[in-house]
PDB file of N, CA and C in Angstrom:
ATOM      1  N   MET A   1     -12.808 -11.166 -33.278  1.00 31.00           N
ATOM      2  CA  MET A   1     -13.100 -11.271 -31.857  1.00 31.00           C
ATOM      3  C   MET A   1     -11.811 -11.114 -31.062  1.00 31.00           C
ATOM      4  N   THR A   2     -11.829 -10.270 -30.061  1.00 42.00           N
ATOM      5  CA  THR A   2     -10.681 -10.052 -29.207  1.00 42.00           C
ATOM      6  C   THR A   2     -10.767 -10.971 -28.000  1.00 42.00           C
ATOM      7  N   VAL A   3      -9.653 -11.639 -27.713  1.00 43.00           N
ATOM      8  CA  VAL A   3      -9.601 -12.519 -26.548  1.00 43.00           C
ATOM      9  C   VAL A   3      -8.938 -11.762 -25.409  1.00 43.00           C
ATOM     10  N   SER A   4      -9.596 -11.704 -24.272  1.00 56.00           N
ATOM     11  CA  SER A   4      -9.024 -10.992 -23.130  1.00 56.00           C
ATOM     12  C   SER A   4      -7.987 -11.858 -22.434  1.00 56.00           C
ATOM     13  N   GLN A   5      -7.029 -11.203 -21.810  1.00 67.00           N
ATOM     14  CA  GLN A   5      -6.019 -11.925 -21.053  1.00 67.00           C
ATOM     15  C   GLN A   5      -6.444 -12.017 -19.600  1.00 67.00           C
ATOM     16  N   TRP A   6      -6.018 -13.080 -18.978  1.00 72.00           N
ATOM     17  CA  TRP A   6      -6.308 -13.317 -17.572  1.00 72.00           C
ATOM     18  C   TRP A   6      -5.019 -13.787 -16.929  1.00 72.00           C
ATOM     19  N   SER A   7      -4.727 -13.289 -15.744  1.00 85.00           N
ATOM     20  CA  SER A   7      -3.530 -13.754 -15.050  1.00 85.00           C
ATOM     21  C   SER A   7      -3.756 -13.752 -13.552  1.00 85.00           C
ATOM     22  N   VAL A   8      -3.005 -14.622 -12.901  1.00 90.00           N
ATOM     23  CA  VAL A   8      -3.100 -14.763 -11.455  1.00 90.00           C
ATOM     24  C   VAL A   8      -1.691 -14.910 -10.901  1.00 90.00           C
ATOM     25  N   SER A   9      -1.473 -14.326  -9.741  1.00 93.00           N
ATOM     26  CA  SER A   9      -0.202 -14.504  -9.059  1.00 93.00           C
ATOM     27  C   SER A   9      -0.462 -15.107  -7.689  1.00 93.00           C
ATOM     28  N   GLY A  10       0.480 -15.906  -7.254  1.00 94.00           N
ATOM     29  CA  GLY A  10       0.430 -16.500  -5.928  1.00 94.00           C
ATOM     30  C   GLY A  10       1.452 -15.813  -5.049  1.00 94.00           C
ATOM     31  N   LEU A  11       1.005 -15.363  -3.887  1.00 96.00           N
ATOM     32  CA  LEU A  11       1.872 -14.618  -2.975  1.00 96.00           C
ATOM     33  C   LEU A  11       1.969 -15.322  -1.633  1.00 96.00           C
ATOM     34  N   CYS A  12       3.134 -15.237  -1.042  1.00 97.00           N
ATOM     35  CA  CYS A  12       3.338 -15.701   0.332  1.00 97.00           C
ATOM     36  C   CYS A  12       3.584 -14.461   1.178  1.00 97.00           C
ATOM     37  N   ILE A  13       2.754 -14.280   2.186  1.00 97.00           N
ATOM     38  CA  ILE A  13       2.816 -13.084   3.026  1.00 97.00           C
ATOM     39  C   ILE A  13       3.094 -13.495   4.463  1.00 97.00           C
ATOM     40  N   THR A  14       4.009 -12.780   5.074  1.00 97.00           N
ATOM     41  CA  THR A  14       4.276 -12.961   6.498  1.00 97.00           C
ATOM     42  C   THR A  14       3.900 -11.661   7.196  1.00 97.00           C
ATOM     43  N   ALA A  15       3.068 -11.788   8.220  1.00 97.00           N
ATOM     44  CA  ALA A  15       2.620 -10.629   8.993  1.00 97.00           C
ATOM     45  C   ALA A  15       2.899 -10.883  10.466  1.00 97.00           C
ATOM     46  N   ARG A  16       2.847  -9.828  11.233  1.00 95.00           N
ATOM     47  CA  ARG A  16       2.965 -10.005  12.683  1.00 95.00           C
ATOM     48  C   ARG A  16       1.776 -10.853  13.132  1.00 95.00           C
ATOM     49  N   PRO A  17       2.007 -11.939  13.857  1.00 94.00           N
ATOM     50  CA  PRO A  17       0.899 -12.816  14.249  1.00 94.00           C
ATOM     51  C   PRO A  17      -0.245 -12.089  14.941  1.00 94.00           C
ATOM     52  N   GLU A  18       0.062 -11.089  15.754  1.00 94.00           N
ATOM     53  CA  GLU A  18      -0.994 -10.364  16.464  1.00 94.00           C
ATOM     54  C   GLU A  18      -1.806  -9.459  15.529  1.00 94.00           C
ATOM     55  N   GLU A  19      -1.307  -9.220  14.309  1.00 95.00           N
ATOM     56  CA  GLU A  19      -2.016  -8.387  13.339  1.00 95.00           C
ATOM     57  C   GLU A  19      -2.535  -9.189  12.150  1.00 95.00           C
ATOM     58  N   LEU A  20      -2.405 -10.510  12.203  1.00 95.00           N
ATOM     59  CA  LEU A  20      -2.771 -11.352  11.072  1.00 95.00           C
ATOM     60  C   LEU A  20      -4.247 -11.230  10.692  1.00 95.00           C
ATOM     61  N   ALA A  21      -5.134 -11.209  11.667  1.00 94.00           N
ATOM     62  CA  ALA A  21      -6.574 -11.116  11.366  1.00 94.00           C
ATOM     63  C   ALA A  21      -6.894  -9.814  10.641  1.00 94.00           C
ATOM     64  N   THR A  22      -6.266  -8.730  11.049  1.00 96.00           N
ATOM     65  CA  THR A  22      -6.495  -7.440  10.397  1.00 96.00           C
ATOM     66  C   THR A  22      -5.947  -7.443   8.982  1.00 96.00           C
ATOM     67  N   VAL A  23      -4.741  -7.963   8.807  1.00 97.00           N
ATOM     68  CA  VAL A  23      -4.136  -8.041   7.474  1.00 97.00           C
ATOM     69  C   VAL A  23      -5.006  -8.901   6.571  1.00 97.00           C
ATOM     70  N   ARG A  24      -5.469 -10.027   7.088  1.00 95.00           N
ATOM     71  CA  ARG A  24      -6.330 -10.922   6.299  1.00 95.00           C
ATOM     72  C   ARG A  24      -7.602 -10.206   5.854  1.00 95.00           C
ATOM     73  N   ALA A  25      -8.230  -9.477   6.746  1.00 96.00           N
ATOM     74  CA  ALA A  25      -9.459  -8.756   6.410  1.00 96.00           C
ATOM     75  C   ALA A  25      -9.198  -7.694   5.341  1.00 96.00           C
ATOM     76  N   VAL A  26      -8.106  -6.968   5.466  1.00 96.00           N
ATOM     77  CA  VAL A  26      -7.760  -5.941   4.479  1.00 96.00           C
ATOM     78  C   VAL A  26      -7.522  -6.583   3.113  1.00 96.00           C
ATOM     79  N   LEU A  27      -6.814  -7.702   3.095  1.00 96.00           N
ATOM     80  CA  LEU A  27      -6.540  -8.385   1.829  1.00 96.00           C
ATOM     81  C   LEU A  27      -7.829  -8.880   1.177  1.00 96.00           C
ATOM     82  N   ASN A  28      -8.713  -9.462   1.960  1.00 94.00           N
ATOM     83  CA  ASN A  28      -9.961  -9.979   1.401  1.00 94.00           C
ATOM     84  C   ASN A  28     -10.876  -8.878   0.886  1.00 94.00           C
ATOM     85  N   ASP A  29     -10.667  -7.641   1.338  1.00 95.00           N
ATOM     86  CA  ASP A  29     -11.455  -6.510   0.844  1.00 95.00           C
ATOM     87  C   ASP A  29     -10.917  -5.944  -0.463  1.00 95.00           C
ATOM     88  N   ARG A  30      -9.710  -6.357  -0.844  1.00 94.00           N
ATOM     89  CA  ARG A  30      -9.100  -5.853  -2.083  1.00 94.00           C
ATOM     90  C   ARG A  30      -9.692  -6.592  -3.287  1.00 94.00           C
ATOM     91  N   PRO A  31     -10.063  -5.870  -4.332  1.00 93.00           N
ATOM     92  CA  PRO A  31     -10.592  -6.531  -5.530  1.00 93.00           C
ATOM     93  C   PRO A  31      -9.565  -7.479  -6.142  1.00 93.00           C
ATOM     94  N   GLY A  32      -9.992  -8.683  -6.467  1.00 93.00           N
ATOM     95  CA  GLY A  32      -9.123  -9.652  -7.108  1.00 93.00           C
ATOM     96  C   GLY A  32      -8.190 -10.401  -6.188  1.00 93.00           C
ATOM     97  N   VAL A  33      -8.237 -10.096  -4.884  1.00 95.00           N
ATOM     98  CA  VAL A  33      -7.342 -10.737  -3.921  1.00 95.00           C
ATOM     99  C   VAL A  33      -8.142 -11.672  -3.035  1.00 95.00           C
ATOM    100  N   GLU A  34      -7.591 -12.862  -2.793  1.00 95.00           N
ATOM    101  CA  GLU A  34      -8.265 -13.835  -1.933  1.00 95.00           C
ATOM    102  C   GLU A  34      -7.235 -14.600  -1.112  1.00 95.00           C
ATOM    103  N   VAL A  35      -7.471 -14.689   0.186  1.00 96.00           N
ATOM    104  CA  VAL A  35      -6.613 -15.488   1.060  1.00 96.00           C
ATOM    105  C   VAL A  35      -7.015 -16.947   0.890  1.00 96.00           C
ATOM    106  N   GLN A  36      -6.051 -17.781   0.511  1.00 96.00           N
ATOM    107  CA  GLN A  36      -6.317 -19.189   0.250  1.00 96.00           C
ATOM    108  C   GLN A  36      -6.002 -20.079   1.454  1.00 96.00           C
ATOM    109  N   ALA A  37      -5.000 -19.691   2.238  1.00 96.00           N
ATOM    110  CA  ALA A  37      -4.593 -20.496   3.399  1.00 96.00           C
ATOM    111  C   ALA A  37      -3.874 -19.600   4.393  1.00 96.00           C
ATOM    112  N   SER A  38      -3.859 -20.037   5.654  1.00 95.00           N
ATOM    113  CA  SER A  38      -3.163 -19.251   6.676  1.00 95.00           C
ATOM    114  C   SER A  38      -2.551 -20.164   7.723  1.00 95.00           C
ATOM    115  N   ASP A  39      -1.516 -19.653   8.345  1.00 95.00           N
ATOM    116  CA  ASP A  39      -0.848 -20.298   9.475  1.00 95.00           C
ATOM    117  C   ASP A  39      -0.760 -19.236  10.564  1.00 95.00           C
ATOM    118  N   PRO A  40      -1.803 -19.120  11.400  1.00 94.00           N
ATOM    119  CA  PRO A  40      -1.848 -18.044  12.393  1.00 94.00           C
ATOM    120  C   PRO A  40      -0.672 -18.035  13.364  1.00 94.00           C
ATOM    121  N   ALA A  41      -0.182 -19.195  13.742  1.00 92.00           N
ATOM    122  CA  ALA A  41       0.920 -19.251  14.701  1.00 92.00           C
ATOM    123  C   ALA A  41       2.191 -18.611  14.146  1.00 92.00           C
ATOM    124  N   ARG A  42       2.381 -18.717  12.851  1.00 94.00           N
ATOM    125  CA  ARG A  42       3.588 -18.147  12.224  1.00 94.00           C
ATOM    126  C   ARG A  42       3.310 -16.834  11.494  1.00 94.00           C
ATOM    127  N   GLY A  43       2.051 -16.432  11.443  1.00 95.00           N
ATOM    128  CA  GLY A  43       1.704 -15.179  10.784  1.00 95.00           C
ATOM    129  C   GLY A  43       1.818 -15.239   9.276  1.00 95.00           C
ATOM    130  N   ARG A  44       1.539 -16.393   8.693  1.00 97.00           N
ATOM    131  CA  ARG A  44       1.712 -16.559   7.247  1.00 97.00           C
ATOM    132  C   ARG A  44       0.373 -16.718   6.531  1.00 97.00           C
ATOM    133  N   LEU A  45       0.325 -16.154   5.324  1.00 97.00           N
ATOM    134  CA  LEU A  45      -0.849 -16.256   4.470  1.00 97.00           C
ATOM    135  C   LEU A  45      -0.420 -16.643   3.061  1.00 97.00           C
ATOM    136  N   VAL A  46      -1.217 -17.462   2.419  1.00 97.00           N
ATOM    137  CA  VAL A  46      -1.063 -17.756   1.000  1.00 97.00           C
ATOM    138  C   VAL A  46      -2.216 -17.036   0.311  1.00 97.00           C
ATOM    139  N   VAL A  47      -1.877 -16.210  -0.662  1.00 96.00           N
ATOM    140  CA  VAL A  47      -2.848 -15.316  -1.276  1.00 96.00           C
ATOM    141  C   VAL A  47      -2.775 -15.433  -2.795  1.00 96.00           C
ATOM    142  N   THR A  48      -3.930 -15.358  -3.455  1.00 95.00           N
ATOM    143  CA  THR A  48      -3.949 -15.222  -4.907  1.00 95.00           C
ATOM    144  C   THR A  48      -4.421 -13.820  -5.257  1.00 95.00           C
ATOM    145  N   GLN A  49      -3.874 -13.326  -6.353  1.00 95.00           N
ATOM    146  CA  GLN A  49      -4.218 -11.987  -6.836  1.00 95.00           C
ATOM    147  C   GLN A  49      -4.484 -12.086  -8.336  1.00 95.00           C
ATOM    148  N   GLU A  50      -5.692 -11.777  -8.748  1.00 92.00           N
ATOM    149  CA  GLU A  50      -6.049 -11.781 -10.168  1.00 92.00           C
ATOM    150  C   GLU A  50      -6.020 -10.352 -10.680  1.00 92.00           C
ATOM    151  N   CYS A  51      -5.308 -10.141 -11.786  1.00 88.00           N
ATOM    152  CA  CYS A  51      -5.191  -8.813 -12.374  1.00 88.00           C
ATOM    153  C   CYS A  51      -5.188  -8.911 -13.892  1.00 88.00           C
ATOM    154  N   ALA A  52      -5.438  -7.784 -14.531  1.00 84.00           N
ATOM    155  CA  ALA A  52      -5.482  -7.753 -15.991  1.00 84.00           C
ATOM    156  C   ALA A  52      -4.093  -7.609 -16.605  1.00 84.00           C
ATOM    157  N   THR A  53      -3.192  -6.896 -15.930  1.00 82.00           N
ATOM    158  CA  THR A  53      -1.878  -6.634 -16.519  1.00 82.00           C
ATOM    159  C   THR A  53      -0.759  -6.958 -15.527  1.00 82.00           C
ATOM    160  N   LEU A  54       0.440  -7.119 -16.074  1.00 83.00           N
ATOM    161  CA  LEU A  54       1.599  -7.353 -15.216  1.00 83.00           C
ATOM    162  C   LEU A  54       1.862  -6.156 -14.312  1.00 83.00           C
ATOM    163  N   GLU A  55       1.596  -4.961 -14.833  1.00 87.00           N
ATOM    164  CA  GLU A  55       1.785  -3.757 -14.028  1.00 87.00           C
ATOM    165  C   GLU A  55       0.842  -3.746 -12.831  1.00 87.00           C
ATOM    166  N   ASP A  56      -0.387  -4.215 -13.039  1.00 88.00           N
ATOM    167  CA  ASP A  56      -1.346  -4.295 -11.933  1.00 88.00           C
ATOM    168  C   ASP A  56      -0.874  -5.294 -10.874  1.00 88.00           C
ATOM    169  N   HIS A  57      -0.283  -6.406 -11.307  1.00 89.00           N
ATOM    170  CA  HIS A  57       0.264  -7.378 -10.354  1.00 89.00           C
ATOM    171  C   HIS A  57       1.387  -6.746  -9.539  1.00 89.00           C
ATOM    172  N   ARG A  58       2.284  -6.076 -10.234  1.00 91.00           N
ATOM    173  CA  ARG A  58       3.417  -5.429  -9.565  1.00 91.00           C
ATOM    174  C   ARG A  58       2.933  -4.385  -8.571  1.00 91.00           C
ATOM    175  N   ASP A  59       2.015  -3.537  -9.011  1.00 93.00           N
ATOM    176  CA  ASP A  59       1.503  -2.483  -8.130  1.00 93.00           C
ATOM    177  C   ASP A  59       0.762  -3.082  -6.934  1.00 93.00           C
ATOM    178  N   GLY A  60      -0.034  -4.123  -7.180  1.00 94.00           N
ATOM    179  CA  GLY A  60      -0.754  -4.786  -6.089  1.00 94.00           C
ATOM    180  C   GLY A  60       0.189  -5.381  -5.066  1.00 94.00           C
ATOM    181  N   LEU A  61       1.263  -6.029  -5.542  1.00 94.00           N
ATOM    182  CA  LEU A  61       2.243  -6.601  -4.624  1.00 94.00           C
ATOM    183  C   LEU A  61       2.909  -5.511  -3.792  1.00 94.00           C
ATOM    184  N   ARG A  62       3.271  -4.422  -4.427  1.00 96.00           N
ATOM    185  CA  ARG A  62       3.906  -3.309  -3.688  1.00 96.00           C
ATOM    186  C   ARG A  62       2.964  -2.715  -2.643  1.00 96.00           C
ATOM    187  N   GLU A  63       1.683  -2.607  -2.992  1.00 96.00           N
ATOM    188  CA  GLU A  63       0.709  -2.094  -2.025  1.00 96.00           C
ATOM    189  C   GLU A  63       0.545  -3.051  -0.850  1.00 96.00           C
ATOM    190  N   ILE A  64       0.541  -4.342  -1.120  1.00 96.00           N
ATOM    191  CA  ILE A  64       0.438  -5.334  -0.043  1.00 96.00           C
ATOM    192  C   ILE A  64       1.678  -5.277   0.846  1.00 96.00           C
ATOM    193  N   GLN A  65       2.844  -5.142   0.236  1.00 97.00           N
ATOM    194  CA  GLN A  65       4.083  -5.054   1.014  1.00 97.00           C
ATOM    195  C   GLN A  65       4.076  -3.857   1.962  1.00 97.00           C
ATOM    196  N   ALA A  66       3.356  -2.817   1.595  1.00 97.00           N
ATOM    197  CA  ALA A  66       3.321  -1.590   2.398  1.00 97.00           C
ATOM    198  C   ALA A  66       2.213  -1.572   3.449  1.00 97.00           C
ATOM    199  N   LEU A  67       1.378  -2.614   3.497  1.00 96.00           N
ATOM    200  CA  LEU A  67       0.294  -2.628   4.473  1.00 96.00           C
ATOM    201  C   LEU A  67       0.833  -2.700   5.901  1.00 96.00           C
ATOM    202  N   PRO A  68       0.201  -1.996   6.840  1.00 96.00           N
ATOM    203  CA  PRO A  68       0.600  -2.102   8.240  1.00 96.00           C
ATOM    204  C   PRO A  68       0.474  -3.546   8.721  1.00 96.00           C
ATOM    205  N   GLY A  69       1.491  -4.019   9.406  1.00 96.00           N
ATOM    206  CA  GLY A  69       1.491  -5.375   9.939  1.00 96.00           C
ATOM    207  C   GLY A  69       2.136  -6.397   9.031  1.00 96.00           C
ATOM    208  N   VAL A  70       2.324  -6.062   7.751  1.00 97.00           N
ATOM    209  CA  VAL A  70       2.963  -6.989   6.811  1.00 97.00           C
ATOM    210  C   VAL A  70       4.480  -6.864   6.952  1.00 97.00           C
ATOM    211  N   LEU A  71       5.128  -8.003   7.200  1.00 97.00           N
ATOM    212  CA  LEU A  71       6.589  -8.029   7.303  1.00 97.00           C
ATOM    213  C   LEU A  71       7.227  -8.308   5.944  1.00 97.00           C
ATOM    214  N   THR A  72       6.685  -9.305   5.224  1.00 96.00           N
ATOM    215  CA  THR A  72       7.161  -9.627   3.882  1.00 96.00           C
ATOM    216  C   THR A  72       5.983 -10.048   3.018  1.00 96.00           C
ATOM    217  N   ALA A  73       6.098  -9.790   1.738  1.00 96.00           N
ATOM    218  CA  ALA A  73       5.140 -10.273   0.746  1.00 96.00           C
ATOM    219  C   ALA A  73       5.951 -10.584  -0.500  1.00 96.00           C
ATOM    220  N   ASP A  74       5.922 -11.846  -0.899  1.00 95.00           N
ATOM    221  CA  ASP A  74       6.753 -12.286  -2.013  1.00 95.00           C
ATOM    222  C   ASP A  74       5.922 -12.979  -3.080  1.00 95.00           C
ATOM    223  N   LEU A  75       6.285 -12.715  -4.325  1.00 90.00           N
ATOM    224  CA  LEU A  75       5.678 -13.404  -5.456  1.00 90.00           C
ATOM    225  C   LEU A  75       6.267 -14.808  -5.517  1.00 90.00           C
ATOM    226  N   VAL A  76       5.394 -15.817  -5.521  1.00 92.00           N
ATOM    227  CA  VAL A  76       5.842 -17.203  -5.578  1.00 92.00           C
ATOM    228  C   VAL A  76       5.624 -17.776  -6.969  1.00 92.00           C
ATOM    229  N   VAL A  77       4.487 -17.421  -7.577  1.00 86.00           N
ATOM    230  CA  VAL A  77       4.167 -17.944  -8.902  1.00 86.00           C
ATOM    231  C   VAL A  77       3.293 -16.939  -9.636  1.00 86.00           C
ATOM    232  N   HIS A  78       3.432 -16.916 -10.950  1.00 83.00           N
ATOM    233  CA  HIS A  78       2.580 -16.072 -11.778  1.00 83.00           C
ATOM    234  C   HIS A  78       2.194 -16.880 -13.012  1.00 83.00           C
ATOM    235  N   TYR A  79       0.923 -16.802 -13.384  1.00 84.00           N
ATOM    236  CA  TYR A  79       0.427 -17.511 -14.560  1.00 84.00           C
ATOM    237  C   TYR A  79      -0.429 -16.564 -15.374  1.00 84.00           C
ATOM    238  N   ARG A  80      -0.178 -16.545 -16.685  1.00 79.00           N
ATOM    239  CA  ARG A  80      -0.977 -15.700 -17.577  1.00 79.00           C
ATOM    240  C   ARG A  80      -1.544 -16.561 -18.692  1.00 79.00           C
ATOM    241  N   ASP A  81      -2.829 -16.455 -18.888  1.00 74.00           N
ATOM    242  CA  ASP A  81      -3.535 -17.198 -19.925  1.00 74.00           C
ATOM    243  C   ASP A  81      -4.103 -16.191 -20.920  1.00 74.00           C
ATOM    244  N   PRO A  82      -3.859 -16.392 -22.202  1.00 68.00           N
ATOM    245  CA  PRO A  82      -4.383 -15.443 -23.176  1.00 68.00           C
ATOM    246  C   PRO A  82      -5.889 -15.540 -23.375  1.00 68.00           C
ATOM    247  N   GLY A  83      -6.520 -16.528 -22.774  1.00 63.00           N
ATOM    248  CA  GLY A  83      -7.971 -16.699 -22.908  1.00 63.00           C
ATOM    249  C   GLY A  83      -8.731 -16.049 -21.783  1.00 63.00           C
ATOM    250  N   THR A  84      -9.901 -16.564 -21.517  1.00 59.00           N
ATOM    251  CA  THR A  84     -10.746 -16.040 -20.457  1.00 59.00           C
ATOM    252  C   THR A  84     -10.489 -16.793 -19.162  1.00 59.00           C
ATOM    253  N   PRO A  85     -10.863 -16.221 -18.017  1.00 56.00           N
ATOM    254  CA  PRO A  85     -10.634 -16.889 -16.736  1.00 56.00           C
ATOM    255  C   PRO A  85     -11.362 -18.233 -16.678  1.00 56.00           C
ATOM    256  N   PRO A  86     -10.766 -19.197 -15.985  1.00 56.00           N
ATOM    257  CA  PRO A  86     -11.452 -20.482 -15.861  1.00 56.00           C
ATOM    258  C   PRO A  86     -12.719 -20.330 -15.029  1.00 56.00           C
ATOM    259  N   GLN A  87     -13.726 -21.089 -15.377  1.00 62.00           N
ATOM    260  CA  GLN A  87     -14.989 -21.066 -14.661  1.00 62.00           C
ATOM    261  C   GLN A  87     -15.031 -22.264 -13.716  1.00 62.00           C
ATOM    262  N   PRO A  88     -15.617 -22.092 -12.539  1.00 62.00           N
ATOM    263  CA  PRO A  88     -15.743 -23.230 -11.613  1.00 62.00           C
ATOM    264  C   PRO A  88     -16.536 -24.348 -12.289  1.00 62.00           C
ATOM    265  N   GLU A  89     -16.088 -25.568 -12.046  1.00 63.00           N
ATOM    266  CA  GLU A  89     -16.785 -26.712 -12.628  1.00 63.00           C
ATOM    267  C   GLU A  89     -18.066 -26.980 -11.862  1.00 63.00           C
ATOM    268  N   ALA A  90     -19.091 -27.315 -12.592  1.00 58.00           N
ATOM    269  CA  ALA A  90     -20.368 -27.674 -11.966  1.00 58.00           C
ATOM    270  C   ALA A  90     -20.236 -29.071 -11.389  1.00 58.00           C
ATOM    271  N   THR A  91     -20.593 -29.238 -10.128  1.00 58.00           N
ATOM    272  CA  THR A  91     -20.479 -30.549  -9.478  1.00 58.00           C
ATOM    273  C   THR A  91     -21.783 -31.313  -9.535  1.00 58.00           C
ATOM    274  N   GLY A  92     -22.856 -30.637  -9.876  1.00 57.00           N
ATOM    275  CA  GLY A  92     -24.148 -31.293  -9.896  1.00 57.00           C
ATOM    276  C   GLY A  92     -24.810 -31.367  -8.531  1.00 57.00           C
ATOM    277  N   GLU A  93     -24.099 -30.849  -7.508  1.00 55.00           N
ATOM    278  CA  GLU A  93     -24.650 -30.859  -6.153  1.00 55.00           C
ATOM    279  C   GLU A  93     -25.460 -29.591  -5.955  1.00 55.00           C
ATOM    280  N   ALA A  94     -26.529 -29.724  -5.224  1.00 50.00           N
ATOM    281  CA  ALA A  94     -27.376 -28.565  -4.946  1.00 50.00           C
ATOM    282  C   ALA A  94     -27.206 -28.100  -3.533  1.00 50.00           C
TER     283      ALA A  94
END
């Protein structure tokens, strides 16, 4: 049995405050990318990016850095697990 690898990177993005909503929408449309938190007054976003390979993480970061309105995009943390992605825990709430 082959075990797939899963990895996630955490990014800190600074965008022009007047373009933050557009940057956020573009990021949320990207596969594997999710905006986790934002500071609209400062134009900052905390983003996670899930990818299969380190090259995909690198390429994704470079593409984000090149988006219109993005001033900086920096890798803050990267985690790679040789197993499968974690599944959300069931809370029992309906």
